[in-house]
Coordinates of C-alpha atoms and ligand atoms in Angstrom, one line a residue:
M273 CA 27.5 85.2 18.5
A274 CA 27.3 82.3 16.1
G275 CA 27.9 78.8 17.4
N276 CA 31.1 76.9 17.3
D277 CA 30.1 75.0 14.2
T278 CA 29.4 78.2 12.2
L279 CA 32.1 79.6 9.9
R280 CA 31.8 83.4 9.6
I281 CA 33.2 85.0 6.4
L282 CA 33.5 88.8 6.2
P283 CA 34.9 90.4 3.0
F284 CA 36.6 93.8 3.6
G285 CA 37.5 94.3 -0.1
G286 CA 37.8 92.8 -3.5
L287 CA 34.1 92.0 -4.0
G288 CA 32.3 94.3 -6.4
E289 CA 35.7 95.9 -7.3
I290 CA 39.1 95.1 -8.7
G291 CA 41.7 95.3 -6.0
M292 CA 42.0 95.7 -2.2
N293 CA 41.4 92.0 -1.6
M294 CA 41.0 91.1 2.0
T295 CA 38.6 88.7 3.8
L296 CA 38.2 87.6 7.4
F297 CA 37.3 84.0 8.4
G298 CA 36.3 83.0 11.9
V299 CA 34.8 80.3 14.1
G300 CA 33.9 81.5 17.6
D301 CA 36.9 83.6 18.8
D302 CA 39.4 82.2 16.4
W303 CA 39.8 84.3 13.2
F304 CA 42.3 84.8 10.4
I305 CA 42.7 87.2 7.5
V306 CA 43.3 86.2 3.9
D307 CA 45.3 88.8 1.9
A308 CA 45.7 92.5 2.7
G309 CA 45.7 94.4 -0.5
V310 CA 45.5 98.0 -1.7
Q311 CA 43.6 99.6 -4.5
F312 CA 45.1 102.2 -6.7
C313 CA 42.9 105.3 -6.8
D314 CA 41.6 106.8 -10.1
P315 CA 43.4 110.0 -11.1
W316 CA 40.2 112.0 -10.3
M317 CA 40.6 111.0 -6.6
I318 CA 42.5 114.1 -5.9
G319 CA 44.3 113.7 -2.6
A320 CA 44.6 109.9 -2.4
D321 CA 47.1 107.6 -4.0
V322 CA 45.8 104.2 -2.8
S323 CA 42.9 103.0 -0.7
L324 CA 43.2 100.6 2.2
P325 CA 40.6 98.4 3.8
D326 CA 38.5 99.6 6.8
L327 CA 41.2 99.6 9.5
G328 CA 38.7 100.9 12.1
L329 CA 36.4 97.9 11.7
L330 CA 39.5 95.6 11.7
A331 CA 40.5 97.0 15.1
E332 CA 37.2 95.7 16.5
Y333 CA 38.3 92.2 15.5
R334 CA 41.9 92.6 16.7
D335 CA 41.7 90.4 19.8
R336 CA 40.2 87.5 17.8
I337 CA 42.6 87.5 14.9
K338 CA 45.3 84.8 15.2
A339 CA 47.0 84.9 11.7
I340 CA 47.2 86.5 8.4
V341 CA 47.5 84.4 5.2
I342 CA 48.8 85.8 1.9
T343 CA 48.1 84.0 -1.4
H344 CA 50.6 85.9 -3.6
G345 CA 52.7 89.0 -4.0
H346 CA 50.6 91.3 -6.1
E347 CA 49.9 94.7 -4.6
D348 CA 46.2 94.2 -4.4
H349 CA 47.0 91.3 -2.1
I350 CA 49.9 92.5 0.0
G351 CA 50.0 96.3 -0.4
A352 CA 48.1 97.0 2.9
L353 CA 49.9 94.4 4.9
D354 CA 52.0 96.8 7.0
H355 CA 48.9 98.8 7.9
V356 CA 46.9 95.6 8.7
S357 CA 49.8 94.2 10.7
L358 CA 50.0 97.4 12.7
V359 CA 46.4 96.8 13.8
C360 CA 46.8 93.0 14.1
P361 CA 50.4 92.1 15.0
V362 CA 50.0 88.4 14.4
P363 CA 52.1 85.9 12.3
V364 CA 51.8 86.3 8.6
Y365 CA 52.0 83.1 6.4
A366 CA 53.0 83.9 2.8
P367 CA 54.8 82.2 -0.1
S368 CA 58.5 82.7 -0.3
F369 CA 58.5 85.1 -3.2
A370 CA 55.9 87.4 -1.5
C371 CA 58.0 87.3 1.7
E372 CA 61.1 88.4 -0.1
L373 CA 59.2 91.1 -1.9
L374 CA 57.7 92.4 1.3
R375 CA 61.2 92.6 2.9
L376 CA 62.8 94.3 -0.1
K377 CA 59.9 96.9 -0.3
E378 CA 60.1 97.6 3.3
A379 CA 63.9 98.3 3.0
E380 CA 63.4 100.4 -0.1
F381 CA 60.2 102.4 0.7
G382 CA 59.7 101.9 4.4
A383 CA 56.6 100.5 6.1
V384 CA 54.4 101.5 9.0
S385 CA 55.1 98.1 10.7
S386 CA 57.4 95.1 10.1
P387 CA 55.1 92.1 9.6
D388 CA 56.2 88.8 11.3
L389 CA 56.7 86.8 8.1
H390 CA 56.6 83.0 7.9
E391 CA 57.3 81.3 4.5
V392 CA 54.8 78.6 3.4
A393 CA 54.9 76.3 0.4
P394 CA 52.3 74.0 -1.3
G395 CA 51.4 71.1 1.0
D396 CA 52.1 73.1 4.2
K397 CA 49.4 73.3 6.8
I398 CA 48.8 75.8 9.6
R399 CA 46.2 75.7 12.4
V400 CA 43.9 78.5 13.6
G401 CA 41.8 77.3 16.5
P402 CA 39.4 74.6 15.2
M403 CA 40.4 75.4 11.6
S404 CA 43.4 74.3 9.4
I405 CA 44.6 75.9 6.3
E406 CA 46.5 73.9 3.6
F407 CA 48.3 75.6 0.8
I408 CA 47.9 74.5 -2.9
R409 CA 49.9 75.5 -6.0
V410 CA 48.1 77.6 -8.5
T411 CA 49.4 79.4 -11.6
H412 CA 49.0 83.2 -12.1
S413 CA 51.1 86.1 -13.5
I414 CA 53.6 86.4 -10.6
P415 CA 55.8 83.6 -9.2
D416 CA 54.8 81.4 -6.3
C417 CA 51.0 81.7 -6.0
L418 CA 48.8 79.7 -3.6
G419 CA 45.2 78.6 -3.3
L420 CA 43.8 77.5 0.0
A421 CA 42.0 74.5 1.4
I422 CA 40.4 75.6 4.7
R423 CA 39.0 72.9 6.9
T424 CA 36.4 74.2 9.3
P425 CA 33.7 72.8 11.6
A426 CA 31.2 73.9 8.9
G427 CA 33.1 71.9 6.2
L428 CA 35.8 72.3 3.7
V429 CA 36.3 75.8 2.0
V430 CA 38.4 76.1 -1.1
H431 CA 39.8 79.5 -2.0
S432 CA 41.4 79.8 -5.4
G433 CA 43.5 82.9 -4.8
D434 CA 44.2 84.6 -8.2
F435 CA 44.7 81.9 -10.8
R436 CA 44.7 80.7 -14.4
M437 CA 45.2 77.2 -15.7
D438 CA 48.3 77.5 -17.8
P439 CA 49.1 74.0 -19.2
D440 CA 52.7 75.1 -19.8
P441 CA 53.8 77.7 -17.3
L442 CA 57.3 79.0 -17.9
D443 CA 58.6 77.8 -14.5
G444 CA 57.1 74.3 -15.1
D445 CA 55.3 74.6 -11.8
R446 CA 51.7 73.6 -12.9
M447 CA 48.5 74.3 -11.0
D448 CA 47.8 71.3 -8.9
T449 CA 44.5 70.3 -10.5
A450 CA 44.8 66.8 -9.0
K451 CA 44.7 68.3 -5.5
F452 CA 41.6 70.3 -6.4
K453 CA 39.9 67.2 -7.7
E454 CA 40.9 65.3 -4.5
L455 CA 39.3 68.1 -2.4
G456 CA 36.2 67.7 -4.6
D457 CA 36.2 64.0 -3.8
E458 CA 36.5 64.8 -0.1
G459 CA 33.4 67.1 -0.4
V460 CA 33.6 70.9 -0.6
R461 CA 31.2 73.0 1.4
L462 CA 32.1 76.3 -0.3
L463 CA 34.2 77.4 -3.2
M464 CA 35.5 81.0 -3.4
S465 CA 37.0 81.6 -6.9
D466 CA 38.7 84.5 -8.8
S467 CA 36.2 86.3 -11.1
T468 CA 38.4 88.8 -12.8
N469 CA 37.9 87.3 -16.3
A470 CA 34.4 85.8 -15.7
L471 CA 33.0 87.8 -18.6
V472 CA 35.6 86.5 -21.1
T473 CA 34.9 83.3 -23.0
G474 CA 37.4 80.6 -23.8
R475 CA 40.8 80.0 -22.1
I476 CA 43.8 82.3 -21.6
R477 CA 46.7 82.2 -24.0
P478 CA 49.5 80.0 -22.5
E479 CA 52.5 81.9 -21.3
S480 CA 54.8 79.9 -23.6
V481 CA 52.9 81.2 -26.7
V482 CA 53.3 84.7 -25.4
G483 CA 57.0 84.1 -24.9
D484 CA 57.4 82.7 -28.4
E485 CA 55.6 85.6 -30.0
V486 CA 57.6 88.2 -28.2
G487 CA 60.8 86.2 -29.0
K488 CA 59.9 86.2 -32.7
A489 CA 59.3 90.0 -32.6
I490 CA 62.7 90.5 -31.0
A491 CA 64.5 88.2 -33.4
N492 CA 62.9 89.9 -36.5
A493 CA 63.4 93.4 -35.3
P494 CA 66.0 95.3 -37.4
G495 CA 66.9 97.7 -34.5
R496 CA 66.6 98.2 -30.8
V497 CA 63.7 96.6 -29.0
I498 CA 62.0 98.0 -26.0
V499 CA 59.5 95.8 -24.1
A500 CA 57.2 97.3 -21.5
L501 CA 55.4 95.1 -19.0
F502 CA 54.5 94.7 -15.3
A503 CA 57.6 94.2 -13.1
S504 CA 55.9 91.4 -11.2
N505 CA 55.7 89.2 -14.4
V506 CA 59.1 87.8 -13.5
H507 CA 59.0 84.6 -15.6
R508 CA 57.9 86.4 -18.7
I509 CA 60.8 88.9 -18.2
Q510 CA 63.1 85.9 -18.0
R511 CA 61.7 84.3 -21.1
I512 CA 62.0 87.6 -23.1
A513 CA 65.6 88.2 -21.8
D514 CA 66.5 84.6 -22.9
A515 CA 65.0 85.2 -26.3
A516 CA 67.0 88.4 -26.7
I517 CA 70.3 86.8 -25.6
S518 CA 69.8 84.0 -28.1
A519 CA 69.1 86.6 -30.8
G520 CA 72.6 88.1 -30.0
K521 CA 71.3 91.0 -28.0
R522 CA 72.3 92.4 -24.6
V523 CA 69.6 93.2 -22.0
A524 CA 69.0 96.3 -19.9
L525 CA 66.4 96.6 -17.1
L526 CA 65.0 100.2 -16.6
G527 CA 62.8 101.0 -13.6
R528 CA 63.4 100.6 -9.9
S529 CA 60.5 98.2 -9.4
L530 CA 61.9 95.8 -12.0
H531 CA 65.1 95.4 -10.0
I532 CA 63.1 94.8 -6.8
Y533 CA 61.1 92.0 -8.3
Q534 CA 64.1 90.4 -10.0
K535 CA 65.9 90.5 -6.7
A536 CA 62.9 88.9 -4.9
A537 CA 63.0 86.2 -7.6
R538 CA 66.7 85.4 -7.1
R539 CA 66.3 85.3 -3.3
S540 CA 63.3 82.9 -3.5
G541 CA 64.9 80.7 -6.1
Q542 CA 62.4 81.8 -8.8
G543 CA 64.9 82.9 -11.5
G544 CA 65.7 86.5 -12.0
E545 CA 69.2 85.7 -13.3
I546 CA 69.9 87.7 -16.5
P547 CA 73.5 87.4 -17.6
A548 CA 75.6 90.4 -18.6
L549 CA 73.0 93.1 -17.9
V550 CA 73.8 96.4 -19.4
D551 CA 73.9 99.1 -16.8
E552 CA 71.5 102.0 -17.4
S553 CA 74.2 104.6 -17.6
R554 CA 76.0 102.6 -20.4
L555 CA 72.9 102.3 -22.7
K556 CA 74.3 104.8 -25.2
Q557 CA 77.4 102.7 -25.6
V558 CA 75.5 99.7 -27.0
T559 CA 74.4 100.0 -30.6
G560 CA 70.7 99.8 -31.2
E561 CA 70.4 96.5 -32.9
D562 CA 72.3 94.8 -30.1
L563 CA 70.1 96.0 -27.4
L564 CA 66.8 94.9 -25.7
V565 CA 65.4 97.3 -23.0
I566 CA 62.9 95.9 -20.6
C567 CA 61.1 98.7 -18.7
T568 CA 58.0 99.6 -16.7
G569 CA 55.3 102.0 -17.9
S570 CA 52.9 99.7 -19.8
Q571 CA 50.0 101.7 -18.3
A572 CA 51.5 105.1 -19.2
E573 CA 52.0 105.9 -15.5
G574 CA 53.3 109.5 -15.6
R575 CA 56.7 108.9 -13.9
S576 CA 57.4 105.5 -15.4
V577 CA 60.3 104.9 -17.8
L578 CA 58.4 104.4 -21.0
S579 CA 56.1 107.3 -20.3
R580 CA 59.0 109.7 -19.7
A581 CA 60.9 108.3 -22.8
S582 CA 57.8 108.9 -24.9
R583 CA 57.9 112.6 -23.9
G584 CA 61.7 112.8 -24.5
E585 CA 62.3 113.3 -20.8
H586 CA 64.2 110.1 -19.8
P587 CA 67.9 110.8 -19.1
N588 CA 69.1 107.5 -20.5
L589 CA 66.4 106.2 -22.9
R590 CA 65.9 108.0 -26.1
I591 CA 63.3 106.4 -28.4
G592 CA 64.0 107.0 -32.1
E593 CA 63.7 105.9 -35.8
G594 CA 63.8 102.1 -36.2
D595 CA 63.0 101.1 -32.6
L596 CA 60.4 98.5 -31.9
V597 CA 58.3 99.0 -28.7
V598 CA 56.4 95.9 -27.5
M599 CA 53.7 96.6 -24.9
S600 CA 53.4 93.1 -23.4
S601 CA 50.5 93.8 -21.0
K602 CA 46.8 94.4 -20.8
I603 CA 45.4 97.9 -21.4
I604 CA 43.7 98.2 -18.0
P605 CA 40.2 99.8 -18.3
G606 CA 40.4 103.4 -17.4
N607 CA 44.0 103.8 -18.7
E608 CA 43.1 103.8 -22.4
R609 CA 43.5 107.5 -23.0
P610 CA 47.0 108.0 -21.4
I611 CA 48.2 104.8 -23.1
H612 CA 47.0 105.9 -26.5
R613 CA 48.5 109.3 -26.0
M614 CA 51.8 107.6 -25.1
I615 CA 51.6 105.3 -28.2
N616 CA 51.0 108.3 -30.4
N617 CA 54.1 110.1 -28.9
I618 CA 56.2 107.0 -29.4
T619 CA 55.0 106.6 -33.0
R620 CA 55.8 110.3 -33.6
L621 CA 59.4 109.6 -32.5
G622 CA 59.7 107.2 -35.4
A623 CA 59.3 103.8 -33.5
R624 CA 56.9 101.0 -34.3
V625 CA 54.5 99.8 -31.5
L626 CA 53.1 96.4 -30.9
T627 CA 50.2 96.0 -28.5
E628 CA 48.0 93.1 -27.3
K629 CA 45.5 94.3 -29.9
T630 CA 47.8 93.8 -32.8
A631 CA 50.0 90.8 -31.8
R632 CA 49.8 87.8 -29.4
I633 CA 52.2 89.3 -27.0
H634 CA 50.2 89.2 -23.8
G635 CA 48.2 86.6 -21.8
S636 CA 46.1 87.4 -18.8
G637 CA 46.9 86.1 -15.3
H638 CA 43.3 85.3 -14.6
A639 CA 41.3 82.3 -15.7
R640 CA 38.6 82.8 -18.4
Q641 CA 35.2 81.1 -18.5
D642 CA 36.3 77.6 -19.6
E643 CA 39.0 77.4 -16.9
L644 CA 36.6 78.8 -14.3
R645 CA 34.1 76.1 -15.1
E646 CA 36.9 73.5 -15.0
L647 CA 37.8 74.5 -11.5
I648 CA 34.1 74.5 -10.4
E649 CA 33.7 71.0 -11.9
L650 CA 36.8 69.7 -10.2
V651 CA 35.8 71.0 -6.8
R652 CA 32.0 70.4 -7.1
P653 CA 31.1 72.7 -4.1
Q654 CA 27.8 72.8 -2.3
T655 CA 27.9 76.6 -2.2
F656 CA 29.7 78.9 -4.6
M657 CA 30.8 82.4 -3.8
P658 CA 32.6 84.4 -6.6
I659 CA 35.4 86.7 -5.4
H660 CA 37.9 89.2 -6.9
G661 CA 36.0 91.3 -9.4
E662 CA 33.4 94.0 -10.2
Y663 CA 29.8 93.2 -9.5
A664 CA 29.0 92.1 -13.1
F665 CA 32.0 89.8 -13.1
L666 CA 30.8 88.2 -9.8
Q667 CA 27.3 87.7 -11.2
A668 CA 28.6 86.2 -14.4
H669 CA 30.8 83.8 -12.4
A670 CA 27.8 82.8 -10.2
D671 CA 25.8 82.1 -13.4
L672 CA 28.6 79.9 -14.7
A673 CA 28.6 77.9 -11.4
S674 CA 24.8 77.4 -11.7
L675 CA 25.3 76.2 -15.3
S676 CA 28.0 73.8 -13.9
G677 CA 25.4 72.3 -11.6
V678 CA 26.0 74.2 -8.3
D679 CA 22.6 74.7 -6.6
D680 CA 23.6 77.5 -4.3
A681 CA 25.7 80.1 -6.2
R682 CA 25.4 83.6 -4.7
V683 CA 27.0 87.0 -5.0
I684 CA 28.2 88.5 -1.7
E685 CA 29.4 92.1 -1.4
N686 CA 32.0 93.8 0.8
G687 CA 30.8 94.2 4.3
Q688 CA 28.2 91.3 4.1
V689 CA 28.8 88.7 6.7
L690 CA 28.2 85.1 5.5
D691 CA 27.4 82.5 8.1
V692 CA 28.1 79.0 6.8
T693 CA 27.1 75.9 8.6
K694 CA 27.1 72.3 7.4
D695 CA 23.8 72.7 5.5
N696 CA 23.1 76.4 5.5
A697 CA 24.7 79.6 4.3
V698 CA 23.0 83.0 5.2
V699 CA 24.0 86.6 5.2
S700 CA 23.6 87.5 8.9
N701 CA 24.7 91.2 8.8
S702 CA 25.7 94.0 6.4
I703 CA 28.3 96.4 7.6
D704 CA 29.0 99.8 6.0
L705 CA 32.7 99.9 5.4
N706 CA 34.8 103.0 5.8
N707 CA 37.9 102.6 3.7
R708 CA 41.1 104.4 4.4
F709 CA 43.2 106.4 2.0
V710 CA 46.9 107.1 1.8
D711 CA 48.1 110.5 0.8
G712 CA 51.8 110.6 1.1
P713 CA 52.6 110.1 4.8
V714 CA 49.0 110.7 5.9
V715 CA 46.4 107.9 6.3
G716 CA 42.7 108.7 7.0
D717 CA 39.2 108.1 5.8
A718 CA 37.6 110.2 3.1
S719 CA 36.3 112.9 5.5
E720 CA 39.5 113.1 7.4
L721 CA 41.5 113.6 4.2
R722 CA 38.8 116.1 3.0
L723 CA 38.7 114.4 -0.3
S724 CA 35.4 115.9 -1.5
Q725 CA 36.6 119.4 -0.6
R726 CA 39.8 118.9 -2.5
R727 CA 37.9 117.6 -5.5
R728 CA 35.6 120.7 -5.3
I729 CA 38.6 123.0 -5.2
G730 CA 39.8 121.4 -8.4
W731 CA 36.5 121.9 -10.1
T732 CA 35.6 125.4 -8.9
G733 CA 38.7 127.1 -7.7
V734 CA 39.1 129.2 -4.6
V735 CA 38.0 132.8 -3.7
A736 CA 39.9 134.5 -0.8
A737 CA 38.4 137.7 0.5
T738 CA 39.6 140.1 3.2
L739 CA 37.1 142.5 4.7
R740 CA 38.1 145.4 6.8
L741 CA 35.5 147.2 9.0
T742 CA 36.4 150.7 10.2
K743 CA 34.4 153.4 12.0
K744 CA 35.0 157.1 11.2
R745 CA 33.0 159.6 13.3
G746 CA 30.4 157.0 14.0
N747 CA 30.0 155.9 10.3
R748 CA 30.9 152.4 9.3
R749 CA 33.2 151.8 6.4
V750 CA 33.6 148.4 4.7
T751 CA 36.5 147.6 2.3
V752 CA 36.7 144.2 0.6
D753 CA 39.6 142.8 -1.3
V754 CA 38.9 139.7 -3.4
R755 CA 41.5 137.4 -5.0
T756 CA 41.0 134.0 -6.8
I757 CA 43.0 130.9 -7.5
G758 CA 42.0 128.6 -10.3
F759 CA 39.7 131.1 -12.0
P760 CA 39.7 131.9 -15.7
I761 CA 41.7 135.1 -16.5
Q762 CA 38.5 136.6 -17.8
A763 CA 37.2 136.7 -14.2
D764 CA 39.9 139.2 -13.2
D765 CA 37.7 142.0 -14.5
M766 CA 34.9 140.9 -12.1
L767 CA 36.9 141.1 -8.9
D768 CA 36.1 144.8 -8.2
A769 CA 32.4 144.2 -8.9
A770 CA 32.4 141.1 -6.6
A771 CA 34.0 143.2 -3.8
D772 CA 31.4 146.0 -4.3
H773 CA 28.6 143.5 -4.2
A774 CA 29.9 141.9 -1.0
S775 CA 30.5 145.3 0.6
E776 CA 26.9 146.3 -0.1
E777 CA 25.6 143.1 1.4
V778 CA 27.6 143.6 4.6
M779 CA 26.7 147.3 4.8
G780 CA 23.0 146.2 4.9
L781 CA 23.6 144.4 8.2
P782 CA 22.6 146.0 11.5
D783 CA 25.4 148.0 13.2
N784 CA 25.8 145.4 16.0
A785 CA 26.2 142.3 13.6
S786 CA 28.7 139.9 15.0
V787 CA 31.9 139.0 13.1
Q788 CA 30.5 135.5 12.5
V789 CA 27.4 137.0 10.8
I790 CA 29.6 139.4 8.8
E791 CA 31.7 136.4 7.7
E792 CA 28.7 134.3 6.7
T793 CA 27.2 137.3 4.7
L794 CA 30.5 137.9 2.9
T795 CA 30.8 134.2 2.0
R796 CA 27.2 134.0 0.8
A797 CA 27.5 137.2 -1.2
L798 CA 30.7 136.0 -3.0
R799 CA 29.3 132.6 -3.7
S800 CA 26.1 133.9 -5.2
F801 CA 28.0 136.5 -7.2
F802 CA 30.2 133.9 -8.9
K803 CA 27.3 131.5 -9.3
R804 CA 25.4 134.2 -11.3
R805 CA 28.4 135.4 -13.4
L806 CA 30.4 132.2 -13.9
E807 CA 28.0 129.4 -13.1
R808 CA 30.3 128.0 -10.4
K809 CA 30.1 127.8 -6.6
P810 CA 33.7 128.3 -5.5
V811 CA 35.3 127.4 -2.2
V812 CA 35.3 130.8 -0.4
V813 CA 37.9 131.7 2.3
T814 CA 37.2 134.9 4.3
F815 CA 39.1 137.0 6.7
V816 CA 37.3 139.7 8.7
D817 CA 39.2 142.5 10.4
A818 CA 36.8 144.4 12.6
P819 CA 37.4 146.8 15.5
G820 CA 36.7 144.8 18.7
G821 CA 36.0 141.7 16.6
Ligands
ZN156 ZN1 47.2 88.6 -8.6

């Protein structure tokens, strides 16, 4: 075990990937967790909706963990909290907006545990053993975001959380750059900073500019306007609603998650008050030019409001001639195809579409290179460790730190344990992580959820075969019946030939062959038959009915 002047840092997620942010910090037997996020699985991950951090490894730390700290309310920071709290039932310290969100989501969707929530605000401090954690205001794309100043026996660690440096945030609550400079003056042992936009030059577009641009588009639109964005972007939603109201329009919010985030905003004093909202069921009673619809679905998620409306499947929202659709969000890499398909469908319905590519209607929540350098230069750390991002983003951010004069800038990956002392920082261990996945009510690792088998079934289809073995006057008879699922219709003609081939193989076995050997022979025969004829190795399920078997 490391000495009592060594800080140990163990990232469970968020390094080398976007999402599932969670890191453990510990000195001796006193540990705490920063963030507990999920990652949304790619559509090809058949059988898994989201992935969770390695809860098995976490259980090994259970007795040492004293607290969980949450930086802000995005799903990739809070989405796994109920699972993490189930393993480690310790106090959770989170900003007010995130607390309200967690309570509302638990009430609406249920949770595997009820985390013990404690609200914290900028300037608050908590203690964990020989460490203290102070909360600092940062700006991002969801209300009420915090960075951390962690004082440890190894020195001061600054954690940026997710941030951008918006000089003119809509809620007027600026990032506390003076505090970061003050910490720099105090002397920072280690800076851990958000790398999401480390490959993008310049600075992000201020939110006020985005608000003005969307406001102009709304004011100039001859007909109905539909704005799609992330429900978590509460302040932008408020700004857009205000612009619509001053252009003489009424506002409707469509999508369950929008209402949850708005409610969390009201409860935590972060806005969310939109006057005279139009109820969804009354949309048809408001003439087009008097209406602004704010909805979810900017990533073309299949069941979202905009996606359903684009296919003509939404009960209350019909997109038509003269409508303007404003996609006020980033096109997240990987979602391009479904988004473009949705835009084509909307255009086909006669509406005009504005995207971040064609108008200044979106600004990222994550600092770009100039802002990242500004933070590094304010904090002036001895060691720099990029967090939150794919590997190339982390490396680019480490390079930026080196250019800004940090001598020790290094990329650490998930599962690598970094031991930090006053004058040294070394990777002391590398642990193979075994992430968990959620499939409806079931949680398990990849092998427990049989993810690779389910993917294989998707690619190859399934063959089910029943073999009946009978004996007539001492002569063996084999009958095989073969059926398939997920095979091309052209394969139907081959089923008899497949059955004949399998029968012959089984007939070639000695008379005393066991049921197990018969089953294996049947499986092998069918697999090789379809490999030869269709160039696929299907999943084969066999049933053998043998006398005495
Ligand atoms: Zn975030």
